[in-house]
Amino acid sequence: MNAIRVAVIGAQGRMGGQAVDAITEAEGLELIAALGSSDSLETLLEKNIDVAVELTVPKSTEDNVRFLVEHDIDTVVGTTGWDNDRLARLEDSLQSHPKTAVLIAPNFSIGAVLAMRFAELAAPYFDSAEVVEIHHTRKLDAPSGTANHTAQRIAAARNAAGLPQVPDSTESDPNGARGAVIDGIHVHAIRQQGMNASEEIHFGSDGEALTIRTDSHSTSAFMPGIVTAVRSIAEYTGLVHGLENMLDL
């Protein structure tokens, strides 16, 4: 069986550098190109790439992925900043390329993916739900893509169960202490030196509380998820939102 030919875009970053090493070492994968910020994506067109791994920055990622879709290259995206408008534009682009797949992964950590799934399962059984995420001070966006995705999944599970809005009697919050509100779920972002990535999902009802926490202490935690996605994406078409869709959960 031929090896999957892979390009990493954003190879000079922390995540990108580790992805280069992980793909180089992974059985059945062959690293063909490792592009930095000054390298043109045009160079990929002559290299017969099967899968691109996009790990750049929010301001570049949409244009990069559009280019890859237009040239029918399956793409695994770990860059944050993919809001609903960007996702809608990507889905529109993919309609003209029905054999191409793009995975937008808010998080490649298996622990984080499981935590989101556990939260989805717990959501219908509790009155209150809030999300707290903690990241290093170099992170460019807030709240994180993981926290945003978690809140959306909690809200969807609550809506499917017919639950009302989470209880909250706050009448005055001039400084935004209650955090962002995503589909009715409050999300709080902390940026702290010495941290990498953590998420706490808090549930509560009368007389009890449940907290789900996941910690990624190093970017190495994301590499098994990236390798899994690269190996699996050929089985999919269109937009795949979340690594959980490629796992048996």
mmCIF file of C-alpha atoms in Angstrom:
data_model
loop_
_atom_site.group_PDB
_atom_site.id
_atom_site.type_symbol
_atom_site.label_atom_id
_atom_site.label_comp_id
_atom_site.label_asym_id
_atom_site.label_seq_id
_atom_site.Cartn_x
_atom_site.Cartn_y
_atom_site.Cartn_z
ATOM 1 C CA MET A 1 0.000 0.000 0.000
ATOM 2 C CA ASN A 2 1.368 3.418 -0.939
ATOM 3 C CA ALA A 3 2.207 5.832 1.834
ATOM 4 C CA ILE A 4 -0.036 8.871 2.310
ATOM 5 C CA ARG A 5 1.812 11.910 0.967
ATOM 6 C CA VAL A 6 1.537 14.757 3.476
ATOM 7 C CA ALA A 7 2.362 18.458 3.569
ATOM 8 C CA VAL A 8 2.503 20.526 6.764
ATOM 9 C CA ILE A 9 1.646 24.223 6.401
ATOM 10 C CA GLY A 10 2.894 26.260 9.325
ATOM 11 C CA ALA A 11 5.819 23.939 9.886
ATOM 12 C CA GLN A 12 7.901 26.557 11.708
ATOM 13 C CA GLY A 13 5.421 26.975 14.563
ATOM 14 C CA ARG A 14 5.310 24.995 17.803
ATOM 15 C CA MET A 15 2.499 22.737 16.636
ATOM 16 C CA GLY A 16 3.759 22.591 13.082
ATOM 17 C CA GLY A 17 7.273 21.553 14.086
ATOM 18 C CA GLN A 18 5.976 18.694 16.208
ATOM 19 C CA ALA A 19 3.563 17.682 13.449
ATOM 20 C CA VAL A 20 6.491 17.425 11.033
ATOM 21 C CA ASP A 21 8.270 15.054 13.439
ATOM 22 C CA ALA A 22 5.125 13.016 14.148
ATOM 23 C CA ILE A 23 4.289 12.560 10.465
ATOM 24 C CA THR A 24 7.897 11.694 9.631
ATOM 25 C CA GLU A 25 7.870 8.968 12.282
ATOM 26 C CA ALA A 26 4.358 7.611 11.613
ATOM 27 C CA GLU A 27 3.999 4.365 9.730
ATOM 28 C CA GLY A 28 2.216 4.735 6.415
ATOM 29 C CA LEU A 29 2.779 8.497 6.145
ATOM 30 C CA GLU A 30 5.393 10.300 4.080
ATOM 31 C CA LEU A 31 6.264 13.944 4.687
ATOM 32 C CA ILE A 32 6.593 15.563 1.263
ATOM 33 C CA ALA A 33 6.607 19.273 2.155
ATOM 34 C CA ALA A 34 7.024 21.442 5.251
ATOM 35 C CA LEU A 35 6.022 25.027 4.484
ATOM 36 C CA GLY A 36 6.722 28.129 6.538
ATOM 37 C CA SER A 37 5.094 31.556 6.353
ATOM 38 C CA SER A 38 7.309 32.690 3.466
ATOM 39 C CA ASP A 39 6.656 29.611 1.304
ATOM 40 C CA SER A 40 4.071 29.612 -1.469
ATOM 41 C CA LEU A 41 1.288 27.047 -1.485
ATOM 42 C CA GLU A 42 1.799 26.842 -5.241
ATOM 43 C CA THR A 43 4.804 24.609 -4.572
ATOM 44 C CA LEU A 44 2.425 21.873 -3.411
ATOM 45 C CA LEU A 45 0.793 21.523 -6.815
ATOM 46 C CA GLU A 46 3.767 19.739 -8.347
ATOM 47 C CA LYS A 47 4.300 17.399 -5.386
ATOM 48 C CA ASN A 48 1.195 15.180 -5.676
ATOM 49 C CA ILE A 49 0.071 15.792 -2.094
ATOM 50 C CA ASP A 50 -2.670 13.570 -0.647
ATOM 51 C CA VAL A 51 -3.297 15.464 2.607
ATOM 52 C CA ALA A 52 -2.307 18.897 3.875
ATOM 53 C CA VAL A 53 -2.103 19.697 7.591
ATOM 54 C CA GLU A 54 -2.879 23.393 8.132
ATOM 55 C CA LEU A 55 -1.405 24.767 11.386
ATOM 56 C CA THR A 56 -0.857 28.462 10.704
ATOM 57 C CA VAL A 57 -2.638 31.448 12.309
ATOM 58 C CA PRO A 58 -6.288 32.627 12.231
ATOM 59 C CA LYS A 59 -5.681 35.437 9.726
ATOM 60 C CA SER A 60 -4.186 33.035 7.147
ATOM 61 C CA THR A 61 -6.052 29.800 7.612
ATOM 62 C CA GLU A 62 -9.196 30.534 5.585
ATOM 63 C CA ASP A 63 -7.275 31.602 2.473
ATOM 64 C CA ASN A 64 -4.953 28.605 2.784
ATOM 65 C CA VAL A 65 -7.808 26.136 3.081
ATOM 66 C CA ARG A 66 -9.667 27.734 0.172
ATOM 67 C CA PHE A 67 -6.586 27.240 -2.011
ATOM 68 C CA LEU A 68 -6.277 23.596 -0.967
ATOM 69 C CA VAL A 69 -9.959 22.887 -1.611
ATOM 70 C CA GLU A 70 -9.771 24.530 -5.034
ATOM 71 C CA HIS A 71 -6.991 22.076 -5.883
ATOM 72 C CA ASP A 72 -8.814 19.058 -4.408
ATOM 73 C CA ILE A 73 -6.338 18.428 -1.587
ATOM 74 C CA ASP A 74 -7.855 16.865 1.547
ATOM 75 C CA THR A 75 -6.990 19.063 4.513
ATOM 76 C CA VAL A 76 -6.666 18.628 8.271
ATOM 77 C CA VAL A 77 -6.999 21.999 10.010
ATOM 78 C CA GLY A 78 -5.811 22.692 13.552
ATOM 79 C CA THR A 79 -5.796 26.489 13.354
ATOM 80 C CA THR A 80 -8.462 28.198 15.459
ATOM 81 C CA GLY A 81 -10.678 31.097 14.444
ATOM 82 C CA TRP A 82 -13.216 29.129 12.393
ATOM 83 C CA ASP A 83 -16.473 30.839 13.319
ATOM 84 C CA ASN A 84 -19.875 30.047 11.773
ATOM 85 C CA ASP A 85 -19.384 32.475 8.881
ATOM 86 C CA ARG A 86 -16.048 30.945 7.918
ATOM 87 C CA LEU A 87 -17.477 27.435 8.178
ATOM 88 C CA ALA A 88 -20.400 28.410 5.939
ATOM 89 C CA ARG A 89 -18.043 29.815 3.300
ATOM 90 C CA LEU A 90 -15.969 26.639 3.461
ATOM 91 C CA GLU A 91 -19.048 24.467 2.966
ATOM 92 C CA ASP A 92 -19.955 26.547 -0.074
ATOM 93 C CA SER A 93 -16.476 25.994 -1.531
ATOM 94 C CA LEU A 94 -16.644 22.268 -0.891
ATOM 95 C CA GLN A 95 -19.879 21.938 -2.862
ATOM 96 C CA SER A 96 -17.867 22.505 -6.022
ATOM 97 C CA HIS A 97 -15.370 19.830 -4.967
ATOM 98 C CA PRO A 98 -17.533 16.882 -3.890
ATOM 99 C CA LYS A 99 -14.656 14.411 -3.513
ATOM 100 C CA THR A 100 -12.610 16.654 -1.204
ATOM 101 C CA ALA A 101 -12.725 16.646 2.599
ATOM 102 C CA VAL A 102 -11.701 19.218 5.184
ATOM 103 C CA LEU A 103 -11.497 18.446 8.888
ATOM 104 C CA ILE A 104 -11.792 21.483 11.159
ATOM 105 C CA ALA A 105 -10.588 20.205 14.520
ATOM 106 C CA PRO A 106 -11.065 22.511 17.520
ATOM 107 C CA ASN A 107 -8.767 20.157 19.421
ATOM 108 C CA PHE A 108 -6.595 17.163 18.515
ATOM 109 C CA SER A 109 -6.168 15.991 22.116
ATOM 110 C CA ILE A 110 -7.924 12.654 22.627
ATOM 111 C CA GLY A 111 -8.627 13.692 26.233
ATOM 112 C CA ALA A 112 -10.246 16.944 25.108
ATOM 113 C CA VAL A 113 -12.339 15.159 22.490
ATOM 114 C CA LEU A 114 -13.530 12.671 25.121
ATOM 115 C CA ALA A 115 -14.282 15.500 27.576
ATOM 116 C CA MET A 116 -16.515 17.158 24.974
ATOM 117 C CA ARG A 117 -18.305 13.868 24.402
ATOM 118 C CA PHE A 118 -18.767 13.334 28.155
ATOM 119 C CA ALA A 119 -20.132 16.876 28.440
ATOM 120 C CA GLU A 120 -22.593 16.209 25.644
ATOM 121 C CA LEU A 121 -23.813 13.107 27.483
ATOM 122 C CA ALA A 122 -24.109 14.939 30.828
ATOM 123 C CA ALA A 123 -25.795 18.083 29.512
ATOM 124 C CA PRO A 124 -29.419 16.866 29.550
ATOM 125 C CA TYR A 125 -29.194 15.859 33.218
ATOM 126 C CA PHE A 126 -28.159 19.161 34.836
ATOM 127 C CA ASP A 127 -29.787 22.568 35.193
ATOM 128 C CA SER A 128 -26.595 24.646 34.970
ATOM 129 C CA ALA A 129 -23.649 24.416 32.594
ATOM 130 C CA GLU A 130 -20.624 26.673 32.123
ATOM 131 C CA VAL A 131 -17.195 26.284 30.524
ATOM 132 C CA VAL A 132 -13.818 27.615 31.718
ATOM 133 C CA GLU A 133 -10.762 27.381 29.481
ATOM 134 C CA ILE A 134 -7.158 28.216 30.387
ATOM 135 C CA HIS A 135 -4.405 28.737 27.833
ATOM 136 C CA HIS A 136 -0.906 30.151 27.563
ATOM 137 C CA THR A 137 -0.483 33.890 27.022
ATOM 138 C CA ARG A 138 0.620 33.427 23.383
ATOM 139 C CA LYS A 139 -2.844 32.289 22.273
ATOM 140 C CA LEU A 140 -4.339 34.744 19.786
ATOM 141 C CA ASP A 141 -8.073 34.087 20.131
ATOM 142 C CA ALA A 142 -10.589 33.834 22.952
ATOM 143 C CA PRO A 143 -12.531 31.833 23.789
ATOM 144 C CA SER A 144 -10.675 28.865 22.384
ATOM 145 C CA GLY A 145 -12.107 26.836 19.531
ATOM 146 C CA THR A 146 -12.390 23.906 21.931
ATOM 147 C CA ALA A 147 -14.453 25.897 24.442
ATOM 148 C CA ASN A 148 -16.642 27.268 21.678
ATOM 149 C CA HIS A 149 -17.244 23.781 20.274
ATOM 150 C CA THR A 150 -17.908 22.402 23.767
ATOM 151 C CA ALA A 151 -20.513 25.073 24.489
ATOM 152 C CA GLN A 152 -22.239 24.446 21.166
ATOM 153 C CA ARG A 153 -22.443 20.714 21.817
ATOM 154 C CA ILE A 154 -23.760 21.242 25.359
ATOM 155 C CA ALA A 155 -26.395 23.656 24.058
ATOM 156 C CA ALA A 156 -27.446 21.262 21.285
ATOM 157 C CA ALA A 157 -27.812 18.386 23.766
ATOM 158 C CA ARG A 158 -29.869 20.573 26.117
ATOM 159 C CA ASN A 159 -32.094 21.745 23.277
ATOM 160 C CA ALA A 160 -32.640 18.181 22.092
ATOM 161 C CA ALA A 161 -33.708 17.262 25.628
ATOM 162 C CA GLY A 162 -36.155 20.169 25.756
ATOM 163 C CA LEU A 163 -34.415 21.951 28.632
ATOM 164 C CA PRO A 164 -34.940 25.668 29.277
ATOM 165 C CA GLN A 165 -32.151 28.247 29.360
ATOM 166 C CA VAL A 166 -29.629 27.753 32.165
ATOM 167 C CA PRO A 167 -30.717 29.683 35.274
ATOM 168 C CA ASP A 168 -28.985 33.045 35.787
ATOM 169 C CA SER A 169 -30.326 35.994 37.794
ATOM 170 C CA THR A 170 -27.539 38.402 36.829
ATOM 171 C CA GLU A 171 -28.975 41.860 36.180
ATOM 172 C CA SER A 172 -25.788 43.917 36.096
ATOM 173 C CA ASP A 173 -22.428 42.953 34.568
ATOM 174 C CA PRO A 174 -20.800 46.152 33.243
ATOM 175 C CA ASN A 175 -17.327 44.583 33.081
ATOM 176 C CA GLY A 176 -18.262 41.290 31.430
ATOM 177 C CA ALA A 177 -17.505 39.115 34.457
ATOM 178 C CA ARG A 178 -19.987 36.481 33.296
ATOM 179 C CA GLY A 179 -17.894 35.807 30.205
ATOM 180 C CA ALA A 180 -18.924 35.136 26.627
ATOM 181 C CA VAL A 181 -22.294 33.542 25.857
ATOM 182 C CA ILE A 182 -22.274 30.863 23.164
ATOM 183 C CA ASP A 183 -25.672 29.406 22.329
ATOM 184 C CA GLY A 184 -26.817 30.291 25.847
ATOM 185 C CA ILE A 185 -23.792 28.748 27.602
ATOM 186 C CA HIS A 186 -21.373 31.019 29.467
ATOM 187 C CA VAL A 187 -17.708 30.535 28.547
ATOM 188 C CA HIS A 188 -14.806 32.031 30.497
ATOM 189 C CA ALA A 189 -11.275 32.387 29.053
ATOM 190 C CA ILE A 190 -8.123 32.674 31.189
ATOM 191 C CA ARG A 191 -4.705 33.459 29.713
ATOM 192 C CA GLN A 192 -1.975 32.495 32.156
ATOM 193 C CA GLN A 193 1.781 32.194 32.002
ATOM 194 C CA GLY A 194 2.960 28.673 32.737
ATOM 195 C CA MET A 195 -0.137 27.009 31.264
ATOM 196 C CA ASN A 196 -0.580 25.159 27.981
ATOM 197 C CA ALA A 197 -4.232 24.134 27.540
ATOM 198 C CA SER A 198 -6.925 23.177 30.046
ATOM 199 C CA GLU A 199 -10.687 23.079 30.029
ATOM 200 C CA GLU A 200 -13.180 22.669 32.869
ATOM 201 C CA ILE A 201 -16.827 21.949 32.139
ATOM 202 C CA HIS A 202 -19.086 22.657 35.118
ATOM 203 C CA PHE A 203 -22.553 21.168 35.552
ATOM 204 C CA GLY A 204 -24.914 21.616 38.477
ATOM 205 C CA SER A 205 -28.397 20.833 39.737
ATOM 206 C CA ASP A 206 -30.007 21.094 43.150
ATOM 207 C CA GLY A 207 -27.728 19.302 45.606
ATOM 208 C CA GLU A 208 -25.013 18.112 43.226
ATOM 209 C CA ALA A 209 -22.326 19.197 40.819
ATOM 210 C CA LEU A 210 -20.180 17.559 38.159
ATOM 211 C CA THR A 211 -16.890 18.908 36.840
ATOM 212 C CA ILE A 212 -15.149 17.460 33.792
ATOM 213 C CA ARG A 213 -11.539 18.610 33.331
ATOM 214 C CA THR A 214 -8.992 17.923 30.629
ATOM 215 C CA ASP A 215 -5.359 19.119 30.603
ATOM 216 C CA SER A 216 -2.879 19.108 27.748
ATOM 217 C CA HIS A 217 0.543 19.782 29.225
ATOM 218 C CA SER A 218 2.409 19.824 25.925
ATOM 219 C CA THR A 219 1.682 20.133 22.220
ATOM 220 C CA SER A 220 2.872 16.526 21.959
ATOM 221 C CA ALA A 221 -0.606 15.586 23.264
ATOM 222 C CA PHE A 222 -2.082 16.681 19.933
ATOM 223 C CA MET A 223 0.102 14.535 17.670
ATOM 224 C CA PRO A 224 -1.787 11.205 17.898
ATOM 225 C CA GLY A 225 -4.958 13.044 16.897
ATOM 226 C CA ILE A 226 -3.265 14.696 13.919
ATOM 227 C CA VAL A 227 -1.846 11.381 12.717
ATOM 228 C CA THR A 228 -5.249 9.702 13.120
ATOM 229 C CA ALA A 229 -6.919 12.466 11.103
ATOM 230 C CA VAL A 230 -4.349 12.277 8.292
ATOM 231 C CA ARG A 231 -4.817 8.522 8.055
ATOM 232 C CA SER A 232 -8.622 8.742 8.108
ATOM 233 C CA ILE A 233 -9.594 11.777 6.034
ATOM 234 C CA ALA A 234 -9.620 9.938 2.688
ATOM 235 C CA GLU A 235 -12.708 8.080 3.961
ATOM 236 C CA TYR A 236 -14.694 11.343 4.149
ATOM 237 C CA THR A 237 -15.990 14.075 1.880
ATOM 238 C CA GLY A 238 -17.153 17.608 2.598
ATOM 239 C CA LEU A 239 -16.772 19.414 5.915
ATOM 240 C CA VAL A 240 -15.997 17.356 9.004
ATOM 241 C CA HIS A 241 -16.241 19.483 12.152
ATOM 242 C CA GLY A 242 -14.463 17.868 15.086
ATOM 243 C CA LEU A 243 -12.031 14.977 15.433
ATOM 244 C CA GLU A 244 -14.703 13.038 17.319
ATOM 245 C CA ASN A 245 -16.321 12.277 13.964
ATOM 246 C CA MET A 246 -13.283 10.190 13.043
ATOM 247 C CA LEU A 247 -13.210 8.270 16.328
ATOM 248 C CA ASP A 248 -15.438 5.430 17.522
ATOM 249 C CA LEU A 249 -17.233 7.406 20.232
#
